[in-house]
Structure formats: structure tokens, C-alpha cells
Amino acid sequence: MNGRYTHAVVRGVPSSLENEVHGQVDLARALRESGVYSGILRQKLGLQVVELPPNEELPQGQLIGDTAVVIADTALITRPWIPARRKETEGLQKLFEELKFRVFELTDENATLDASDILFTGSEIFVGLSKWTNLRGAEMVAKTFQDYAVSTVPVSGDLHLKSFCSMGGPDTLIIGSSDTAKKALRTMEQLTDHHYETLTVPDDPAANCIFARVGPKSSVLIHRSAEEYPESAQVFQKLTEYTLVPATCSELSKIGGCLTACSILINRKPEI
């Protein structure tokens, strides 16, 4: 992954979000966090941000990053296993078509796929087999993105693969410290012929970051804030060659969200 993007797709925060997880979500704070996140995409990464309107019928609709796998000029629109979430993809196909993408859909009713289970390294694709993504879904990923080797990694519990890992550069894997994260890392190392540098952080959720290149030389890493994960934030300070941008994701994390799930990042020249 070269980390170069031109556009970001986000979805607004519905007021129905505050009714999730027994009312534990602070809606006002979620709106602030969403605004800061979109501002980072615009101002720090220089992206054109396309904001789809919130849908009150989809309290978790802000997790738009789960609804499409985008690599190069190809977009695979997913159909998560919760039937109501199919509405989350409204407008995405039209948007991708306007940007001249090759668009595919997960049409196999026996296949499940969340994009948070997809880790694209730039040279290969790891697919987490989880509560949210099954082998049929992984097979669809392999069929859609035939230029890349696709390997599967078992993920336990309610987690996604990117709940505890992400790419921190073209050859750098950021990984959490839990037994689950360590087991997944061992599996990926056994499956690949490529060598990845690893950066281990104490907190699994903090391992989910967004790496981007801005301009000819600058590299930016958006990571969870010191307010949330102070020990992991200290680890990121070692990346002196990066511009570090903290972002808080406390409210969406209550519904299983993470930084990469809050947007779809794409690299296309045509204007929307």
C-alpha cells in the first residue's frame, strides 16, 4: 500500500446512535469526534471528503469503512451479515461508478464480509475469518482482486482482523500486544514470503491506525489519542520521521468501531 489518497467517503452520525449499547454512547461527543476526524482528513491529508447523510434506521451506519473493500481501481461492495446493514451501501455504487471504478458486489447470500477484516499490505491481502467474515467472503475477495495473493487469518470472538492491527507504512505492520494479536501475527508471518517490520503497541485498539503519504516526502500516521491510550501514544512518538496526528474514537469504539472503519479512503483523479 502506497498510502496515497485523493478522496475519503464518510457518513454522518445519526441521533439513533445514542440508543446503542444500552444508551452508553454520548451523542454530542460522537458528533465532535466525527467532525474532528473529517477535519483531519481534509486539513492534514488534503483529501476531498464526501459525506453521505446519516440514516436514522442505521445507528451504526457511521462505520462506513466496513461496507467496501477498495484497492486500486476496484471496489467490492460488501453485504454484512446483519440484513439491515445493506442500506449502508446506498449511494456507494453510484459514487464509485462516477469515479470510474470497477464495481463488484458480494452477491452470494452465504458469504459474509466486513472490510475491517481486510488487511491490504500493498503486496498481498490478509482476510480475517471472524464472526463478521467467512470463507465464502474471503473467496470473493480472492476472485475480485486476482492480482494479489489472499491468505486467511482466524480471528476469535467479536473482533475483526483490524481490531488489533493495521499498516503503518508500505512494509510496517502495527500490532497489538494481546494473545489474539500475537497469534494472528504468527499466522501472517507463516503465510507470507514478504518481510514486514512490526511496531508493537500495548493496547490492541491503538494498533488500528491510518497511514497516508502527503506530498512527495511527508508521511502521516493518524492514531488513537493519548487521552485514550497513553502508553501506546508514547510508542508512536518513536516514529520521528512521521507526522503524528492523534484522533479520538471513544464513542464509536463502544459499538466496535475503529479509525479505519470511519471512512473509505480512495485514490482517483476524477472529480465527484
Coordinates of C-alpha atoms in Angstrom, one line a residue:
M1 CA 0.0 0.0 0.0
N2 CA 1.5 3.3 -1.1
G3 CA -0.7 5.4 1.2
R4 CA -1.7 7.9 -1.4
Y5 CA -5.3 9.0 -1.5
T6 CA -7.4 11.7 -3.1
H7 CA -10.9 11.2 -1.6
A8 CA -12.5 10.0 1.6
V9 CA -16.1 8.8 2.0
V10 CA -17.7 9.3 5.4
R11 CA -21.2 9.1 6.7
G12 CA -22.9 11.4 9.2
V13 CA -23.7 10.5 12.7
P14 CA -27.4 9.5 13.3
S15 CA -29.1 10.6 16.5
S16 CA -30.2 7.0 16.9
L17 CA -26.6 6.1 17.8
E18 CA -27.1 7.2 21.4
N19 CA -29.6 4.3 21.8
E20 CA -26.9 1.7 21.1
V21 CA -25.2 -0.4 23.8
H22 CA -27.9 0.5 26.3
G23 CA -27.5 4.2 25.9
Q24 CA -23.9 4.4 26.7
V25 CA -22.9 6.4 23.7
D26 CA -22.5 10.1 24.2
L27 CA -24.1 11.6 21.0
A28 CA -22.7 15.1 21.5
R29 CA -19.2 13.7 21.9
A30 CA -19.6 11.3 18.9
L31 CA -20.6 14.3 16.7
R32 CA -17.5 16.2 17.9
E33 CA -15.2 13.2 17.2
S34 CA -16.7 12.8 13.8
G35 CA -16.2 16.4 13.0
V36 CA -12.6 16.3 14.1
Y37 CA -12.0 13.1 12.1
S38 CA -13.3 14.7 8.9
G39 CA -11.3 17.8 9.6
I40 CA -8.1 15.7 9.8
L41 CA -8.9 14.0 6.5
R42 CA -9.4 17.4 4.8
Q43 CA -6.7 19.5 6.5
K44 CA -3.9 17.0 7.4
L45 CA -4.3 14.7 4.4
G46 CA -5.7 17.2 1.9
L47 CA -8.5 14.9 0.8
Q48 CA -11.8 15.7 -0.8
V49 CA -14.2 14.4 1.7
V50 CA -17.6 13.1 0.5
E51 CA -20.1 12.9 3.4
L52 CA -23.1 10.7 2.9
P53 CA -26.1 11.7 5.0
P54 CA -26.9 9.9 8.3
N55 CA -29.6 7.2 8.3
E56 CA -31.6 7.0 11.5
E57 CA -32.5 3.4 10.7
L58 CA -28.8 2.5 10.8
P59 CA -27.4 3.6 14.2
Q60 CA -24.0 2.1 13.3
G61 CA -24.0 3.5 9.8
Q62 CA -21.1 5.8 10.5
L63 CA -18.9 2.7 10.3
I64 CA -18.9 3.1 6.5
G65 CA -15.4 1.6 6.2
D66 CA -16.9 -1.8 6.7
T67 CA -19.1 -1.6 3.6
A68 CA -16.5 -1.6 0.8
V69 CA -13.1 -3.0 0.0
V70 CA -11.2 -0.6 -2.3
I71 CA -7.9 -1.4 -3.9
A72 CA -6.5 0.5 -6.9
D73 CA -9.3 0.9 -9.4
T74 CA -11.6 -1.8 -8.0
A75 CA -14.3 -1.6 -5.3
L76 CA -16.0 -4.6 -3.8
I77 CA -19.2 -3.6 -2.0
T78 CA -19.9 -5.9 0.9
R79 CA -23.1 -7.3 2.2
P80 CA -22.6 -7.7 6.0
W81 CA -24.4 -10.4 7.8
I82 CA -26.9 -8.1 9.6
P83 CA -29.7 -7.7 7.0
A84 CA -30.5 -4.1 7.9
R85 CA -26.9 -3.0 7.2
R86 CA -27.4 -3.5 3.5
K87 CA -28.9 0.0 3.4
E88 CA -25.4 1.3 4.4
T89 CA -24.2 0.8 0.8
E90 CA -26.8 3.2 -0.7
G91 CA -25.1 5.7 -2.8
L92 CA -21.7 4.0 -2.8
Q93 CA -22.2 2.2 -6.1
K94 CA -23.1 5.4 -7.8
L95 CA -20.2 7.2 -6.2
F96 CA -17.7 4.5 -7.3
E97 CA -19.1 4.5 -10.8
E98 CA -18.7 8.3 -11.1
L99 CA -15.1 7.8 -10.1
K100 CA -14.7 5.2 -12.8
F101 CA -14.1 2.3 -10.5
R102 CA -14.7 -1.3 -11.5
V103 CA -17.5 -2.1 -9.1
F104 CA -18.4 -5.6 -7.7
E105 CA -20.9 -6.7 -5.1
L106 CA -20.9 -9.6 -2.7
T107 CA -24.0 -11.3 -4.1
D108 CA -23.5 -14.8 -2.6
E109 CA -26.1 -14.9 0.2
N110 CA -23.9 -17.5 2.0
A111 CA -20.9 -15.1 2.0
T112 CA -20.3 -12.6 4.8
L113 CA -17.7 -9.9 4.6
D114 CA -16.7 -6.8 6.6
A115 CA -13.9 -4.6 5.2
S116 CA -12.5 -4.3 8.8
D117 CA -11.4 -7.9 8.2
I118 CA -9.3 -7.0 5.2
L119 CA -5.7 -6.0 5.7
F120 CA -4.1 -4.9 2.4
T121 CA -0.3 -4.6 2.7
G122 CA 0.4 -3.4 -0.8
S123 CA 1.7 -6.7 -1.9
E124 CA -0.9 -9.1 -0.6
I125 CA -4.2 -9.3 1.2
F126 CA -4.9 -10.9 4.6
V127 CA -8.6 -11.8 5.3
G128 CA -9.7 -12.3 8.9
L129 CA -12.1 -15.2 9.3
S130 CA -14.3 -13.8 12.0
K131 CA -17.9 -13.5 13.3
W132 CA -18.3 -11.0 10.5
T133 CA -16.4 -12.6 7.6
N134 CA -16.5 -16.2 6.5
L135 CA -14.6 -18.3 4.0
R136 CA -17.1 -17.6 1.2
G137 CA -16.4 -13.9 1.7
A138 CA -12.7 -14.5 1.6
E139 CA -13.1 -16.4 -1.7
M140 CA -15.0 -13.4 -3.2
V141 CA -12.1 -11.2 -2.2
A142 CA -9.6 -13.5 -4.0
K143 CA -11.9 -13.6 -7.0
T144 CA -12.2 -9.8 -7.2
F145 CA -8.6 -8.9 -6.5
Q146 CA -6.8 -11.6 -8.6
D147 CA -3.5 -9.6 -8.8
Y148 CA -2.8 -10.2 -5.2
A149 CA -2.2 -13.3 -3.1
V150 CA -5.0 -13.8 -0.5
S151 CA -4.5 -15.6 2.8
T152 CA -6.9 -16.2 5.7
V153 CA -6.3 -15.5 9.3
P154 CA -8.6 -16.9 12.1
V155 CA -10.0 -14.2 14.4
S156 CA -11.9 -15.1 17.6
G157 CA -14.7 -13.5 19.5
D158 CA -16.4 -10.3 18.3
L159 CA -13.2 -8.9 16.8
H160 CA -12.2 -8.0 13.3
L161 CA -8.7 -8.5 12.0
K162 CA -8.1 -4.8 12.1
S163 CA -9.3 -4.6 15.7
F164 CA -5.7 -5.2 16.6
C165 CA -3.6 -4.4 13.6
S166 CA -3.1 -2.1 10.6
M167 CA -0.4 -1.0 8.2
G168 CA 1.9 1.8 9.5
G169 CA 3.7 2.2 6.2
P170 CA 4.5 0.2 3.0
D171 CA 6.3 -2.5 4.9
T172 CA 5.4 -1.8 8.5
L173 CA 2.7 -3.7 10.5
I174 CA 1.3 -2.2 13.6
I175 CA 0.2 -4.9 16.0
G176 CA -1.4 -5.1 19.5
S177 CA 0.0 -7.0 22.4
S178 CA -2.8 -9.4 23.3
D179 CA -2.6 -13.1 22.8
T180 CA -5.1 -12.8 20.0
A181 CA -3.0 -10.2 18.2
K182 CA 0.2 -12.2 18.7
K183 CA -1.4 -15.4 17.3
A184 CA -2.7 -13.6 14.3
L185 CA 0.8 -12.1 13.7
R186 CA 2.4 -15.5 13.8
T187 CA -0.2 -16.8 11.3
M188 CA 0.5 -14.0 8.9
E189 CA 4.3 -14.5 9.2
Q190 CA 3.8 -18.2 8.4
L191 CA 1.7 -17.4 5.4
T192 CA 3.8 -14.7 3.7
D193 CA 7.1 -14.7 1.9
H194 CA 7.4 -10.9 2.4
H195 CA 9.2 -9.4 5.4
Y196 CA 7.3 -6.8 7.4
E197 CA 8.7 -4.6 10.1
T198 CA 6.5 -4.7 13.2
L199 CA 5.6 -2.0 15.7
T200 CA 4.0 -3.4 18.8
V201 CA 1.8 -1.2 21.0
P202 CA 0.4 -2.2 24.4
D203 CA -3.3 -1.6 23.5
D204 CA -5.0 -3.6 20.7
P205 CA -7.4 -0.8 19.7
A206 CA -4.5 1.6 19.4
A207 CA -2.9 -0.7 16.7
N208 CA -5.6 0.4 14.3
C209 CA -4.2 3.5 12.6
I210 CA -4.3 5.3 9.2
F211 CA -1.1 5.7 7.3
A212 CA -1.0 8.2 4.4
R213 CA 1.5 9.9 2.2
V214 CA 1.1 13.7 1.7
G215 CA 3.2 15.3 -0.9
P216 CA 6.4 13.9 -2.3
K217 CA 8.1 13.1 1.1
S218 CA 5.7 13.5 4.1
S219 CA 4.2 10.5 5.8
V220 CA 1.3 10.9 8.2
L221 CA 0.0 8.5 10.8
I222 CA -3.4 9.1 12.4
H223 CA -3.5 7.2 15.7
R224 CA -5.7 6.9 18.8
S225 CA -5.1 9.8 21.2
A226 CA -3.0 9.8 24.4
E227 CA -6.3 10.6 26.2
E228 CA -7.5 7.1 25.3
Y229 CA -4.3 5.1 25.2
P230 CA -1.4 7.0 26.8
E231 CA 1.1 4.0 26.7
S232 CA 0.5 3.3 23.1
A233 CA 0.7 7.0 22.2
Q234 CA 4.2 7.0 23.7
V235 CA 5.3 4.2 21.4
F236 CA 4.1 6.2 18.4
Q237 CA 6.4 9.1 19.5
K238 CA 9.3 6.9 18.4
L239 CA 8.2 7.4 14.7
T240 CA 10.1 10.6 14.4
E241 CA 10.0 10.5 10.6
Y242 CA 6.2 10.7 10.6
T243 CA 3.8 13.5 11.2
L244 CA 1.7 12.1 14.0
V245 CA -2.0 13.1 14.2
P246 CA -4.0 11.9 17.3
A247 CA -7.7 11.2 16.8
T248 CA -10.2 10.2 19.5
C249 CA -12.6 7.4 18.7
S250 CA -14.1 6.7 22.2
E251 CA -17.8 6.7 21.3
L252 CA -17.7 4.6 18.1
S253 CA -15.4 2.2 19.9
K254 CA -18.3 1.4 22.1
I255 CA -20.1 -0.2 19.1
G256 CA -16.9 -1.9 17.8
G257 CA -15.7 0.9 15.6
C258 CA -12.1 1.9 14.9
L259 CA -10.3 4.6 13.0
T260 CA -10.2 2.8 9.7
A261 CA -13.9 1.9 9.9
C262 CA -14.9 5.5 9.9
S263 CA -14.1 6.2 6.2
I264 CA -13.4 4.7 2.9
L265 CA -10.1 6.1 1.5
I266 CA -9.6 6.0 -2.3
N267 CA -7.2 7.3 -4.8
R268 CA -8.8 8.6 -8.0
K269 CA -8.2 11.6 -10.2
P270 CA -11.7 12.3 -11.5
E271 CA -13.7 14.9 -9.5
I272 CA -17.0 14.0 -7.9

